[in-house]
mmCIF file with all atom_site columns, C-alpha atoms in Angstrom:
data_model
loop_
_atom_site.group_PDB
_atom_site.id
_atom_site.type_symbol
_atom_site.label_atom_id
_atom_site.label_alt_id
_atom_site.label_comp_id
_atom_site.label_asym_id
_atom_site.label_entity_id
_atom_site.label_seq_id
_atom_site.pdbx_PDB_ins_code
_atom_site.Cartn_x
_atom_site.Cartn_y
_atom_site.Cartn_z
_atom_site.occupancy
_atom_site.B_iso_or_equiv
_atom_site.pdbx_formal_charge
_atom_site.auth_seq_id
_atom_site.auth_comp_id
_atom_site.auth_asym_id
_atom_site.auth_atom_id
_atom_site.pdbx_PDB_model_num
ATOM 1   C CA . UNK M 1 1   ? -15.662 -19.166 12.006  1.00 0.00 ? 1   UNK M CA 1
ATOM 2   C CA . UNK M 1 2   ? -14.782 -22.427 13.786  1.00 0.00 ? 2   UNK M CA 1
ATOM 3   C CA . UNK M 1 3   ? -16.744 -23.578 16.870  1.00 0.00 ? 3   UNK M CA 1
ATOM 4   C CA . UNK M 1 4   ? -13.682 -23.094 19.142  1.00 0.00 ? 4   UNK M CA 1
ATOM 5   C CA . UNK M 1 5   ? -13.191 -19.458 17.678  1.00 0.00 ? 5   UNK M CA 1
ATOM 6   C CA . UNK M 1 6   ? -16.845 -18.731 18.435  1.00 0.00 ? 6   UNK M CA 1
ATOM 7   C CA . UNK M 1 7   ? -16.507 -20.057 21.905  1.00 0.00 ? 7   UNK M CA 1
ATOM 8   C CA . UNK M 1 8   ? -13.423 -17.971 22.562  1.00 0.00 ? 8   UNK M CA 1
ATOM 9   C CA . UNK M 1 9   ? -15.178 -14.941 21.177  1.00 0.00 ? 9   UNK M CA 1
ATOM 10  C CA . UNK M 1 10  ? -18.022 -15.490 23.577  1.00 0.00 ? 10  UNK M CA 1
ATOM 11  C CA . UNK M 1 11  ? -15.652 -15.896 26.693  1.00 0.00 ? 11  UNK M CA 1
ATOM 12  C CA . UNK M 1 12  ? -13.389 -13.075 25.566  1.00 0.00 ? 12  UNK M CA 1
ATOM 13  C CA . UNK M 1 13  ? -15.286 -10.597 23.288  1.00 0.00 ? 13  UNK M CA 1
ATOM 14  C CA . UNK M 1 14  ? -13.210 -8.426  21.041  1.00 0.00 ? 14  UNK M CA 1
ATOM 15  C CA . UNK M 1 15  ? -13.116 -4.675  21.406  1.00 0.00 ? 15  UNK M CA 1
ATOM 16  C CA . UNK M 1 16  ? -11.765 -2.056  19.107  1.00 0.00 ? 16  UNK M CA 1
ATOM 17  C CA . UNK M 1 17  ? -8.299  -1.125  19.880  1.00 0.00 ? 17  UNK M CA 1
ATOM 18  C CA . UNK M 1 18  ? -9.004  2.429   18.886  1.00 0.00 ? 18  UNK M CA 1
ATOM 19  C CA . UNK M 1 19  ? -12.384 3.342   20.663  1.00 0.00 ? 19  UNK M CA 1
ATOM 20  C CA . UNK M 1 20  ? -13.303 0.245   22.610  1.00 0.00 ? 20  UNK M CA 1
ATOM 21  C CA . UNK M 1 21  ? -16.412 -0.570  20.636  1.00 0.00 ? 21  UNK M CA 1
ATOM 22  C CA . UNK M 1 22  ? -17.299 -4.245  20.728  1.00 0.00 ? 22  UNK M CA 1
ATOM 23  C CA . UNK M 1 23  ? -17.288 -6.648  17.842  1.00 0.00 ? 23  UNK M CA 1
ATOM 24  C CA . UNK M 1 24  ? -13.706 -6.621  16.580  1.00 0.00 ? 24  UNK M CA 1
ATOM 25  C CA . UNK M 1 25  ? -10.228 -5.256  17.053  1.00 0.00 ? 25  UNK M CA 1
ATOM 26  C CA . UNK M 1 26  ? -10.874 -2.585  14.433  1.00 0.00 ? 26  UNK M CA 1
ATOM 27  C CA . UNK M 1 27  ? -14.333 -1.051  14.053  1.00 0.00 ? 27  UNK M CA 1
ATOM 28  C CA . UNK M 1 28  ? -15.542 0.465   10.849  1.00 0.00 ? 28  UNK M CA 1
ATOM 29  C CA . UNK M 1 29  ? -15.148 4.095   12.054  1.00 0.00 ? 29  UNK M CA 1
ATOM 30  C CA . UNK M 1 30  ? -11.554 3.507   13.202  1.00 0.00 ? 30  UNK M CA 1
ATOM 31  C CA . UNK M 1 31  ? -10.662 1.546   10.070  1.00 0.00 ? 31  UNK M CA 1
ATOM 32  C CA . UNK M 1 32  ? -11.341 4.804   8.108   1.00 0.00 ? 32  UNK M CA 1
ATOM 33  C CA . UNK M 1 33  ? -8.288  6.165   10.005  1.00 0.00 ? 33  UNK M CA 1
ATOM 34  C CA . UNK M 1 34  ? -6.004  3.620   8.474   1.00 0.00 ? 34  UNK M CA 1
ATOM 35  C CA . UNK M 1 35  ? -4.265  4.629   5.296   1.00 0.00 ? 35  UNK M CA 1
ATOM 36  C CA . UNK M 1 36  ? -1.949  2.954   2.908   1.00 0.00 ? 36  UNK M CA 1
ATOM 37  C CA . UNK M 1 37  ? 1.677   4.001   2.934   1.00 0.00 ? 37  UNK M CA 1
ATOM 38  C CA . UNK M 1 38  ? 3.557   5.311   0.032   1.00 0.00 ? 38  UNK M CA 1
ATOM 39  C CA . UNK M 1 39  ? 6.001   2.818   -1.516  1.00 0.00 ? 39  UNK M CA 1
ATOM 40  C CA . UNK M 1 40  ? 9.700   3.656   -1.291  1.00 0.00 ? 40  UNK M CA 1
ATOM 41  C CA . UNK M 1 41  ? 13.028  2.485   -2.625  1.00 0.00 ? 41  UNK M CA 1
ATOM 42  C CA . UNK M 1 42  ? 14.824  0.458   0.019   1.00 0.00 ? 42  UNK M CA 1
ATOM 43  C CA . UNK M 1 43  ? 18.115  2.057   -0.853  1.00 0.00 ? 43  UNK M CA 1
ATOM 44  C CA . UNK M 1 44  ? 17.433  5.917   -0.773  1.00 0.00 ? 44  UNK M CA 1
ATOM 45  C CA . UNK M 1 45  ? 14.022  5.710   0.960   1.00 0.00 ? 45  UNK M CA 1
ATOM 46  C CA . UNK M 1 46  ? 12.587  8.085   -1.663  1.00 0.00 ? 46  UNK M CA 1
ATOM 47  C CA . UNK M 1 47  ? 9.247   7.356   -3.348  1.00 0.00 ? 47  UNK M CA 1
ATOM 48  C CA . UNK M 1 48  ? 9.306   4.418   -5.696  1.00 0.00 ? 48  UNK M CA 1
ATOM 49  C CA . UNK M 1 49  ? 5.823   3.573   -7.098  1.00 0.00 ? 49  UNK M CA 1
ATOM 50  C CA . UNK M 1 50  ? 6.195   -0.301  -6.927  1.00 0.00 ? 50  UNK M CA 1
ATOM 51  C CA . UNK M 1 51  ? 8.594   -0.363  -4.002  1.00 0.00 ? 51  UNK M CA 1
ATOM 52  C CA . UNK M 1 52  ? 11.432  -1.354  -6.412  1.00 0.00 ? 52  UNK M CA 1
ATOM 53  C CA . UNK M 1 53  ? 14.986  -0.284  -5.702  1.00 0.00 ? 53  UNK M CA 1
ATOM 54  C CA . UNK M 1 54  ? 16.050  2.457   -7.994  1.00 0.00 ? 54  UNK M CA 1
ATOM 55  C CA . UNK M 1 55  ? 18.692  1.475   -10.593 1.00 0.00 ? 55  UNK M CA 1
ATOM 56  C CA . UNK M 1 56  ? 21.076  4.114   -9.225  1.00 0.00 ? 56  UNK M CA 1
ATOM 57  C CA . UNK M 1 57  ? 20.610  2.704   -5.626  1.00 0.00 ? 57  UNK M CA 1
ATOM 58  C CA . UNK M 1 58  ? 22.169  -0.813  -6.393  1.00 0.00 ? 58  UNK M CA 1
ATOM 59  C CA . UNK M 1 59  ? 24.988  -0.239  -3.895  1.00 0.00 ? 59  UNK M CA 1
ATOM 60  C CA . UNK M 1 60  ? 22.775  1.139   -1.177  1.00 0.00 ? 60  UNK M CA 1
ATOM 61  C CA . UNK M 1 61  ? 20.636  -1.887  -0.494  1.00 0.00 ? 61  UNK M CA 1
ATOM 62  C CA . UNK M 1 62  ? 20.703  -5.696  -1.009  1.00 0.00 ? 62  UNK M CA 1
ATOM 63  C CA . UNK M 1 63  ? 16.820  -5.797  -1.258  1.00 0.00 ? 63  UNK M CA 1
ATOM 64  C CA . UNK M 1 64  ? 15.206  -6.020  -4.690  1.00 0.00 ? 64  UNK M CA 1
ATOM 65  C CA . UNK M 1 65  ? 12.251  -4.005  -3.294  1.00 0.00 ? 65  UNK M CA 1
ATOM 66  C CA . UNK M 1 66  ? 10.197  -3.452  -0.172  1.00 0.00 ? 66  UNK M CA 1
ATOM 67  C CA . UNK M 1 67  ? 6.423   -3.355  0.334   1.00 0.00 ? 67  UNK M CA 1
ATOM 68  C CA . UNK M 1 68  ? 5.053   -1.030  3.047   1.00 0.00 ? 68  UNK M CA 1
ATOM 69  C CA . UNK M 1 69  ? 1.376   -1.760  3.786   1.00 0.00 ? 69  UNK M CA 1
ATOM 70  C CA . UNK M 1 70  ? 0.159   0.864   6.176   1.00 0.00 ? 70  UNK M CA 1
ATOM 71  C CA . UNK M 1 71  ? 1.236   4.255   7.515   1.00 0.00 ? 71  UNK M CA 1
ATOM 72  C CA . UNK M 1 72  ? 2.579   3.829   11.086  1.00 0.00 ? 72  UNK M CA 1
ATOM 73  C CA . UNK M 1 73  ? -0.014  6.228   12.522  1.00 0.00 ? 73  UNK M CA 1
ATOM 74  C CA . UNK M 1 74  ? -3.264  6.048   14.364  1.00 0.00 ? 74  UNK M CA 1
ATOM 75  C CA . UNK M 1 75  ? -4.981  2.665   14.813  1.00 0.00 ? 75  UNK M CA 1
ATOM 76  C CA . UNK M 1 76  ? -2.297  0.787   12.834  1.00 0.00 ? 76  UNK M CA 1
ATOM 77  C CA . UNK M 1 77  ? 0.461   1.986   15.194  1.00 0.00 ? 77  UNK M CA 1
ATOM 78  C CA . UNK M 1 78  ? -1.609  1.134   18.218  1.00 0.00 ? 78  UNK M CA 1
ATOM 79  C CA . UNK M 1 79  ? -2.308  -2.401  16.957  1.00 0.00 ? 79  UNK M CA 1
ATOM 80  C CA . UNK M 1 80  ? 1.363   -2.965  16.290  1.00 0.00 ? 80  UNK M CA 1
ATOM 81  C CA . UNK M 1 81  ? 2.689   -1.401  19.442  1.00 0.00 ? 81  UNK M CA 1
ATOM 82  C CA . UNK M 1 82  ? 0.083   -3.309  21.573  1.00 0.00 ? 82  UNK M CA 1
ATOM 83  C CA . UNK M 1 83  ? 0.899   -6.533  19.715  1.00 0.00 ? 83  UNK M CA 1
ATOM 84  C CA . UNK M 1 84  ? 4.684   -6.142  20.489  1.00 0.00 ? 84  UNK M CA 1
ATOM 85  C CA . UNK M 1 85  ? 4.870   -4.652  23.960  1.00 0.00 ? 85  UNK M CA 1
ATOM 86  C CA . UNK M 1 86  ? 1.567   -5.663  25.546  1.00 0.00 ? 86  UNK M CA 1
ATOM 87  C CA . UNK M 1 87  ? 1.621   -9.194  24.066  1.00 0.00 ? 87  UNK M CA 1
ATOM 88  C CA . UNK M 1 88  ? -1.795  -8.815  22.270  1.00 0.00 ? 88  UNK M CA 1
ATOM 89  C CA . UNK M 1 89  ? -0.498  -10.673 19.301  1.00 0.00 ? 89  UNK M CA 1
ATOM 90  C CA . UNK M 1 90  ? -3.995  -11.267 18.003  1.00 0.00 ? 90  UNK M CA 1
ATOM 91  C CA . UNK M 1 91  ? -3.843  -7.530  17.132  1.00 0.00 ? 91  UNK M CA 1
ATOM 92  C CA . UNK M 1 92  ? -1.102  -8.345  14.649  1.00 0.00 ? 92  UNK M CA 1
ATOM 93  C CA . UNK M 1 93  ? -3.201  -11.116 13.063  1.00 0.00 ? 93  UNK M CA 1
ATOM 94  C CA . UNK M 1 94  ? -6.034  -8.683  12.721  1.00 0.00 ? 94  UNK M CA 1
ATOM 95  C CA . UNK M 1 95  ? -3.905  -6.197  11.009  1.00 0.00 ? 95  UNK M CA 1
ATOM 96  C CA . UNK M 1 96  ? -2.587  -8.832  8.504   1.00 0.00 ? 96  UNK M CA 1
ATOM 97  C CA . UNK M 1 97  ? -6.202  -9.730  7.644   1.00 0.00 ? 97  UNK M CA 1
ATOM 98  C CA . UNK M 1 98  ? -6.953  -6.095  6.839   1.00 0.00 ? 98  UNK M CA 1
ATOM 99  C CA . UNK M 1 99  ? -3.690  -5.992  4.865   1.00 0.00 ? 99  UNK M CA 1
ATOM 100 C CA . UNK M 1 100 ? -4.526  -8.685  2.289   1.00 0.00 ? 100 UNK M CA 1
ATOM 101 C CA . UNK M 1 101 ? -7.233  -6.745  0.262   1.00 0.00 ? 101 UNK M CA 1
ATOM 102 C CA . UNK M 1 102 ? -4.995  -3.723  -0.420  1.00 0.00 ? 102 UNK M CA 1
ATOM 103 C CA . UNK M 1 103 ? -2.285  -5.800  -2.171  1.00 0.00 ? 103 UNK M CA 1
ATOM 104 C CA . UNK M 1 104 ? -4.618  -6.042  -5.238  1.00 0.00 ? 104 UNK M CA 1
ATOM 105 C CA . UNK M 1 105 ? -4.002  -2.322  -5.874  1.00 0.00 ? 105 UNK M CA 1
ATOM 106 C CA . UNK M 1 106 ? -1.778  -1.169  -8.919  1.00 0.00 ? 106 UNK M CA 1
ATOM 107 C CA . UNK M 1 107 ? 1.080   -0.026  -6.794  1.00 0.00 ? 107 UNK M CA 1
ATOM 108 C CA . UNK M 1 108 ? 1.587   -3.607  -5.509  1.00 0.00 ? 108 UNK M CA 1
ATOM 109 C CA . UNK M 1 109 ? 1.949   -5.161  -9.054  1.00 0.00 ? 109 UNK M CA 1
ATOM 110 C CA . UNK M 1 110 ? 5.704   -5.956  -8.751  1.00 0.00 ? 110 UNK M CA 1
ATOM 111 C CA . UNK M 1 111 ? 5.118   -7.351  -5.248  1.00 0.00 ? 111 UNK M CA 1
ATOM 112 C CA . UNK M 1 112 ? 2.421   -9.639  -6.611  1.00 0.00 ? 112 UNK M CA 1
ATOM 113 C CA . UNK M 1 113 ? 4.703   -10.848 -9.242  1.00 0.00 ? 113 UNK M CA 1
ATOM 114 C CA . UNK M 1 114 ? 7.298   -11.655 -6.719  1.00 0.00 ? 114 UNK M CA 1
ATOM 115 C CA . UNK M 1 115 ? 4.732   -13.634 -4.647  1.00 0.00 ? 115 UNK M CA 1
ATOM 116 C CA . UNK M 1 116 ? 3.728   -15.610 -7.702  1.00 0.00 ? 116 UNK M CA 1
ATOM 117 C CA . UNK M 1 117 ? 7.268   -16.978 -7.722  1.00 0.00 ? 117 UNK M CA 1
ATOM 118 C CA . UNK M 1 118 ? 6.426   -18.635 -4.371  1.00 0.00 ? 118 UNK M CA 1
ATOM 119 C CA . UNK M 1 119 ? 9.258   -17.213 -2.274  1.00 0.00 ? 119 UNK M CA 1
ATOM 120 C CA . UNK M 1 120 ? 10.033  -18.583 1.191   1.00 0.00 ? 120 UNK M CA 1
ATOM 121 C CA . UNK M 1 121 ? 8.884   -16.214 3.907   1.00 0.00 ? 121 UNK M CA 1
ATOM 122 C CA . UNK M 1 122 ? 11.535  -15.473 6.500   1.00 0.00 ? 122 UNK M CA 1
ATOM 123 C CA . UNK M 1 123 ? 10.807  -13.403 9.657   1.00 0.00 ? 123 UNK M CA 1
ATOM 124 C CA . UNK M 1 124 ? 13.377  -10.968 10.877  1.00 0.00 ? 124 UNK M CA 1
ATOM 125 C CA . UNK M 1 125 ? 14.665  -12.740 14.036  1.00 0.00 ? 125 UNK M CA 1
ATOM 126 C CA . UNK M 1 126 ? 14.842  -11.401 17.609  1.00 0.00 ? 126 UNK M CA 1
ATOM 127 C CA . UNK M 1 127 ? 17.886  -11.840 19.772  1.00 0.00 ? 127 UNK M CA 1
ATOM 128 C CA . UNK M 1 128 ? 17.378  -14.912 22.059  1.00 0.00 ? 128 UNK M CA 1
ATOM 129 C CA . UNK M 1 129 ? 17.280  -12.652 25.135  1.00 0.00 ? 129 UNK M CA 1
ATOM 130 C CA . UNK M 1 130 ? 14.584  -10.497 23.665  1.00 0.00 ? 130 UNK M CA 1
ATOM 131 C CA . UNK M 1 131 ? 12.647  -13.538 22.510  1.00 0.00 ? 131 UNK M CA 1
ATOM 132 C CA . UNK M 1 132 ? 12.687  -14.978 26.023  1.00 0.00 ? 132 UNK M CA 1
ATOM 133 C CA . UNK M 1 133 ? 11.516  -11.711 27.395  1.00 0.00 ? 133 UNK M CA 1
ATOM 134 C CA . UNK M 1 134 ? 8.659   -11.268 24.943  1.00 0.00 ? 134 UNK M CA 1
ATOM 135 C CA . UNK M 1 135 ? 7.781   -14.813 24.497  1.00 0.00 ? 135 UNK M CA 1
ATOM 136 C CA . UNK M 1 136 ? 7.160   -14.540 20.739  1.00 0.00 ? 136 UNK M CA 1
ATOM 137 C CA . UNK M 1 137 ? 8.548   -13.000 17.600  1.00 0.00 ? 137 UNK M CA 1
ATOM 138 C CA . UNK M 1 138 ? 6.098   -10.474 16.207  1.00 0.00 ? 138 UNK M CA 1
ATOM 139 C CA . UNK M 1 139 ? 7.620   -10.786 12.648  1.00 0.00 ? 139 UNK M CA 1
ATOM 140 C CA . UNK M 1 140 ? 6.990   -14.510 12.705  1.00 0.00 ? 140 UNK M CA 1
ATOM 141 C CA . UNK M 1 141 ? 3.324   -13.994 13.814  1.00 0.00 ? 141 UNK M CA 1
ATOM 142 C CA . UNK M 1 142 ? 2.889   -11.673 10.810  1.00 0.00 ? 142 UNK M CA 1
ATOM 143 C CA . UNK M 1 143 ? 4.718   -14.034 8.378   1.00 0.00 ? 143 UNK M CA 1
ATOM 144 C CA . UNK M 1 144 ? 2.730   -17.101 9.321   1.00 0.00 ? 144 UNK M CA 1
ATOM 145 C CA . UNK M 1 145 ? -0.524  -15.260 9.269   1.00 0.00 ? 145 UNK M CA 1
ATOM 146 C CA . UNK M 1 146 ? 0.078   -13.891 5.749   1.00 0.00 ? 146 UNK M CA 1
ATOM 147 C CA . UNK M 1 147 ? 1.712   -17.145 4.610   1.00 0.00 ? 147 UNK M CA 1
ATOM 148 C CA . UNK M 1 148 ? -1.551  -19.032 5.426   1.00 0.00 ? 148 UNK M CA 1
ATOM 149 C CA . UNK M 1 149 ? -3.529  -16.636 3.255   1.00 0.00 ? 149 UNK M CA 1
ATOM 150 C CA . UNK M 1 150 ? -1.052  -16.697 0.321   1.00 0.00 ? 150 UNK M CA 1
ATOM 151 C CA . UNK M 1 151 ? -0.084  -20.324 0.447   1.00 0.00 ? 151 UNK M CA 1
ATOM 152 C CA . UNK M 1 152 ? 3.622   -19.577 1.278   1.00 0.00 ? 152 UNK M CA 1
ATOM 153 C CA . UNK M 1 153 ? 5.830   -21.307 3.887   1.00 0.00 ? 153 UNK M CA 1
ATOM 154 C CA . UNK M 1 154 ? 7.548   -19.578 6.742   1.00 0.00 ? 154 UNK M CA 1
ATOM 155 C CA . UNK M 1 155 ? 10.954  -20.686 8.031   1.00 0.00 ? 155 UNK M CA 1
ATOM 156 C CA . UNK M 1 156 ? 13.357  -19.296 10.470  1.00 0.00 ? 156 UNK M CA 1
ATOM 157 C CA . UNK M 1 157 ? 16.693  -19.494 8.606   1.00 0.00 ? 157 UNK M CA 1
ATOM 158 C CA . UNK M 1 158 ? 18.403  -16.527 10.261  1.00 0.00 ? 158 UNK M CA 1
ATOM 159 C CA . UNK M 1 159 ? 19.556  -15.997 13.810  1.00 0.00 ? 159 UNK M CA 1
ATOM 160 C CA . UNK M 1 160 ? 20.439  -12.831 15.605  1.00 0.00 ? 160 UNK M CA 1
ATOM 161 C CA . UNK M 1 161 ? 23.869  -13.211 17.064  1.00 0.00 ? 161 UNK M CA 1
ATOM 162 C CA . UNK M 1 162 ? 24.366  -9.651  18.200  1.00 0.00 ? 162 UNK M CA 1
ATOM 163 C CA . UNK M 1 163 ? 21.980  -7.680  20.585  1.00 0.00 ? 163 UNK M CA 1
ATOM 164 C CA . UNK M 1 164 ? 22.144  -4.181  19.345  1.00 0.00 ? 164 UNK M CA 1
ATOM 165 C CA . UNK M 1 165 ? 19.828  -2.953  22.059  1.00 0.00 ? 165 UNK M CA 1
ATOM 166 C CA . UNK M 1 166 ? 16.646  -0.948  21.624  1.00 0.00 ? 166 UNK M CA 1
ATOM 167 C CA . UNK M 1 167 ? 16.668  1.128   18.402  1.00 0.00 ? 167 UNK M CA 1
ATOM 168 C CA . UNK M 1 168 ? 13.904  3.563   19.381  1.00 0.00 ? 168 UNK M CA 1
ATOM 169 C CA . UNK M 1 169 ? 15.277  7.115   19.261  1.00 0.00 ? 169 UNK M CA 1
ATOM 170 C CA . UNK M 1 170 ? 18.523  6.230   17.500  1.00 0.00 ? 170 UNK M CA 1
ATOM 171 C CA . UNK M 1 171 ? 19.503  8.094   14.327  1.00 0.00 ? 171 UNK M CA 1
ATOM 172 C CA . UNK M 1 172 ? 19.912  6.174   11.074  1.00 0.00 ? 172 UNK M CA 1
ATOM 173 C CA . UNK M 1 173 ? 23.747  6.183   11.151  1.00 0.00 ? 173 UNK M CA 1
ATOM 174 C CA . UNK M 1 174 ? 23.763  4.858   14.657  1.00 0.00 ? 174 UNK M CA 1
ATOM 175 C CA . UNK M 1 175 ? 21.213  2.051   13.647  1.00 0.00 ? 175 UNK M CA 1
ATOM 176 C CA . UNK M 1 176 ? 23.426  1.127   10.640  1.00 0.00 ? 176 UNK M CA 1
ATOM 177 C CA . UNK M 1 177 ? 26.462  0.765   12.857  1.00 0.00 ? 177 UNK M CA 1
ATOM 178 C CA . UNK M 1 178 ? 24.682  -1.157  15.616  1.00 0.00 ? 178 UNK M CA 1
ATOM 179 C CA . UNK M 1 179 ? 23.224  -3.647  13.055  1.00 0.00 ? 179 UNK M CA 1
ATOM 180 C CA . UNK M 1 180 ? 26.477  -4.430  11.300  1.00 0.00 ? 180 UNK M CA 1
ATOM 181 C CA . UNK M 1 181 ? 27.102  -8.195  11.705  1.00 0.00 ? 181 UNK M CA 1
ATOM 182 C CA . UNK M 1 182 ? 23.979  -8.727  13.816  1.00 0.00 ? 182 UNK M CA 1
ATOM 183 C CA . UNK M 1 183 ? 22.657  -11.748 11.914  1.00 0.00 ? 183 UNK M CA 1
ATOM 184 C CA . UNK M 1 184 ? 23.799  -15.106 10.573  1.00 0.00 ? 184 UNK M CA 1
ATOM 185 C CA . UNK M 1 185 ? 22.318  -18.190 9.015   1.00 0.00 ? 185 UNK M CA 1
ATOM 186 C CA . UNK M 1 186 ? 20.923  -20.812 11.473  1.00 0.00 ? 186 UNK M CA 1
ATOM 187 C CA . UNK M 1 187 ? 23.732  -23.576 11.364  1.00 0.00 ? 187 UNK M CA 1
ATOM 188 C CA . UNK M 1 188 ? 20.984  -26.172 11.393  1.00 0.00 ? 188 UNK M CA 1
ATOM 189 C CA . UNK M 1 189 ? 19.714  -25.071 7.932   1.00 0.00 ? 189 UNK M CA 1
ATOM 190 C CA . UNK M 1 190 ? 21.316  -26.137 4.741   1.00 0.00 ? 190 UNK M CA 1
ATOM 191 C CA . UNK M 1 191 ? 20.885  -23.504 2.010   1.00 0.00 ? 191 UNK M CA 1
ATOM 192 C CA . UNK M 1 192 ? 20.513  -25.576 -1.034  1.00 0.00 ? 192 UNK M CA 1
ATOM 193 C CA . UNK M 1 193 ? 18.001  -25.914 -3.829  1.00 0.00 ? 193 UNK M CA 1
ATOM 194 C CA . UNK M 1 194 ? 15.330  -23.580 -5.436  1.00 0.00 ? 194 UNK M CA 1
ATOM 195 C CA . UNK M 1 195 ? 13.260  -23.182 -2.201  1.00 0.00 ? 195 UNK M CA 1
ATOM 196 C CA . UNK M 1 196 ? 15.879  -20.575 -0.970  1.00 0.00 ? 196 UNK M CA 1
ATOM 197 C CA . UNK M 1 197 ? 16.224  -18.849 -4.331  1.00 0.00 ? 197 UNK M CA 1
ATOM 198 C CA . UNK M 1 198 ? 13.784  -16.027 -3.502  1.00 0.00 ? 198 UNK M CA 1
ATOM 199 C CA . UNK M 1 199 ? 13.089  -14.829 0.016   1.00 0.00 ? 199 UNK M CA 1
ATOM 200 C CA . UNK M 1 200 ? 10.240  -12.672 1.283   1.00 0.00 ? 200 UNK M CA 1
ATOM 201 C CA . UNK M 1 201 ? 11.774  -11.027 4.419   1.00 0.00 ? 201 UNK M CA 1
ATOM 202 C CA . UNK M 1 202 ? 9.100   -9.983  6.896   1.00 0.00 ? 202 UNK M CA 1
ATOM 203 C CA . UNK M 1 203 ? 9.028   -7.508  9.834   1.00 0.00 ? 203 UNK M CA 1
ATOM 204 C CA . UNK M 1 204 ? 6.540   -5.317  11.528  1.00 0.00 ? 204 UNK M CA 1
ATOM 205 C CA . UNK M 1 205 ? 7.889   -1.783  11.061  1.00 0.00 ? 205 UNK M CA 1
ATOM 206 C CA . UNK M 1 206 ? 10.347  -0.062  8.680   1.00 0.00 ? 206 UNK M CA 1
ATOM 207 C CA . UNK M 1 207 ? 11.983  2.944   10.521  1.00 0.00 ? 207 UNK M CA 1
ATOM 208 C CA . UNK M 1 208 ? 15.367  3.421   8.788   1.00 0.00 ? 208 UNK M CA 1
ATOM 209 C CA . UNK M 1 209 ? 15.674  0.134   7.107   1.00 0.00 ? 209 UNK M CA 1
ATOM 210 C CA . UNK M 1 210 ? 18.838  -0.778  8.866   1.00 0.00 ? 210 UNK M CA 1
ATOM 211 C CA . UNK M 1 211 ? 17.566  -4.119  10.368  1.00 0.00 ? 211 UNK M CA 1
ATOM 212 C CA . UNK M 1 212 ? 15.915  -5.407  7.132   1.00 0.00 ? 212 UNK M CA 1
ATOM 213 C CA . UNK M 1 213 ? 18.857  -4.345  4.949   1.00 0.00 ? 213 UNK M CA 1
ATOM 214 C CA . UNK M 1 214 ? 21.404  -6.122  7.215   1.00 0.00 ? 214 UNK M CA 1
ATOM 215 C CA . UNK M 1 215 ? 19.256  -9.320  7.138   1.00 0.00 ? 215 UNK M CA 1
ATOM 216 C CA . UNK M 1 216 ? 18.990  -9.156  3.394   1.00 0.00 ? 216 UNK M CA 1
ATOM 217 C CA . UNK M 1 217 ? 22.743  -8.631  3.173   1.00 0.00 ? 217 UNK M CA 1
ATOM 218 C CA . UNK M 1 218 ? 23.325  -11.786 5.192   1.00 0.00 ? 218 UNK M CA 1
ATOM 219 C CA . UNK M 1 219 ? 20.835  -13.743 3.006   1.00 0.00 ? 219 UNK M CA 1
ATOM 220 C CA . UNK M 1 220 ? 22.490  -12.618 -0.344  1.00 0.00 ? 220 UNK M CA 1
ATOM 221 C CA . UNK M 1 221 ? 25.960  -13.475 1.102   1.00 0.00 ? 221 UNK M CA 1
ATOM 222 C CA . UNK M 1 222 ? 24.622  -16.985 1.734   1.00 0.00 ? 222 UNK M CA 1
ATOM 223 C CA . UNK M 1 223 ? 23.610  -17.470 -1.836  1.00 0.00 ? 223 UNK M CA 1
ATOM 224 C CA . UNK M 1 224 ? 19.954  -16.198 -1.963  1.00 0.00 ? 224 UNK M CA 1
ATOM 225 C CA . UNK M 1 225 ? 19.288  -14.630 -5.403  1.00 0.00 ? 225 UNK M CA 1
ATOM 226 C CA . UNK M 1 226 ? 16.472  -12.088 -4.523  1.00 0.00 ? 226 UNK M CA 1
ATOM 227 C CA . UNK M 1 227 ? 15.161  -10.680 -1.244  1.00 0.00 ? 227 UNK M CA 1
ATOM 228 C CA . UNK M 1 228 ? 12.068  -8.629  -1.144  1.00 0.00 ? 228 UNK M CA 1
ATOM 229 C CA . UNK M 1 229 ? 11.078  -6.869  2.102   1.00 0.00 ? 229 UNK M CA 1
ATOM 230 C CA . UNK M 1 230 ? 7.475   -6.719  3.543   1.00 0.00 ? 230 UNK M CA 1
ATOM 231 C CA . UNK M 1 231 ? 6.522   -4.668  6.469   1.00 0.00 ? 231 UNK M CA 1
ATOM 232 C CA . UNK M 1 232 ? 3.162   -3.998  8.005   1.00 0.00 ? 232 UNK M CA 1
ATOM 233 C CA . UNK M 1 233 ? 3.860   -0.292  8.457   1.00 0.00 ? 233 UNK M CA 1
ATOM 234 C CA . UNK M 1 234 ? 6.362   2.528   7.873   1.00 0.00 ? 234 UNK M CA 1
#
C-alpha cells in the first residue's frame, strides 16, 4: 500500500458493501456469498465449459468466446450496481481484484491462452450523453484495472453512435433490434498492424449478450481477427 492510499484509507475508511463492516469493500463473511458463474457459449448462451463458442453456433455470434467471472447475485451485484449508478467506482476495482485469482481455475484455460497472445483490451463504450451523465465508463474502469494486473493495454477504439436507451427490462429480441448499428470505429483510430489482431472486449454485465455481440460484430467487420468477451458478472 502506498502512503497516499494509506492516508486516504485513514480519511475515508472502507466498509463492506454487504454488511457495513469496516476494513474493506468485501469482508470475509460476505465474500463467501460470491460464487463463480458457469461459462457459456456466446451464441446460444448454453453451457460451454471453457466459454468457447460451439462449432454449430458460428453464425450466432462473432465472439470466439466469452468469460463470465461472477454470478450477478448478492454482493457482486451490489458492488456493480453501486459502482455504476451511485458512482462508487472503487467498488468495481475491488471486484476486479477479487476476480484475478479465480482465472487460474481449469474452466478458464482457453481464456488464459487468449490472454497469453497479448490482446488489446477494449471497453464497451457508452453513448456520449450517458458518459456525460455518469462521468465515467464502468467498462473502462474494469478494463484498466485488469489490464494493469495482466500487463495489457486498454484503448477506446469503438464509439457508440446510437443511444438505444436503457436496456433493463427489455426482452432479448428487443435488445438485439435496439443494438443494431449502435457502434462504430473511432475515426481517429487507424486499424493497422498486429496490435489489433486480437481484442479482449470488456463490459460489466452480460444479460442477453446483445451489446457485446454487436460490438464484436463491428470489430470483426473492421478487420479484427478474434474477439473474446470478458464480463465481471452474468
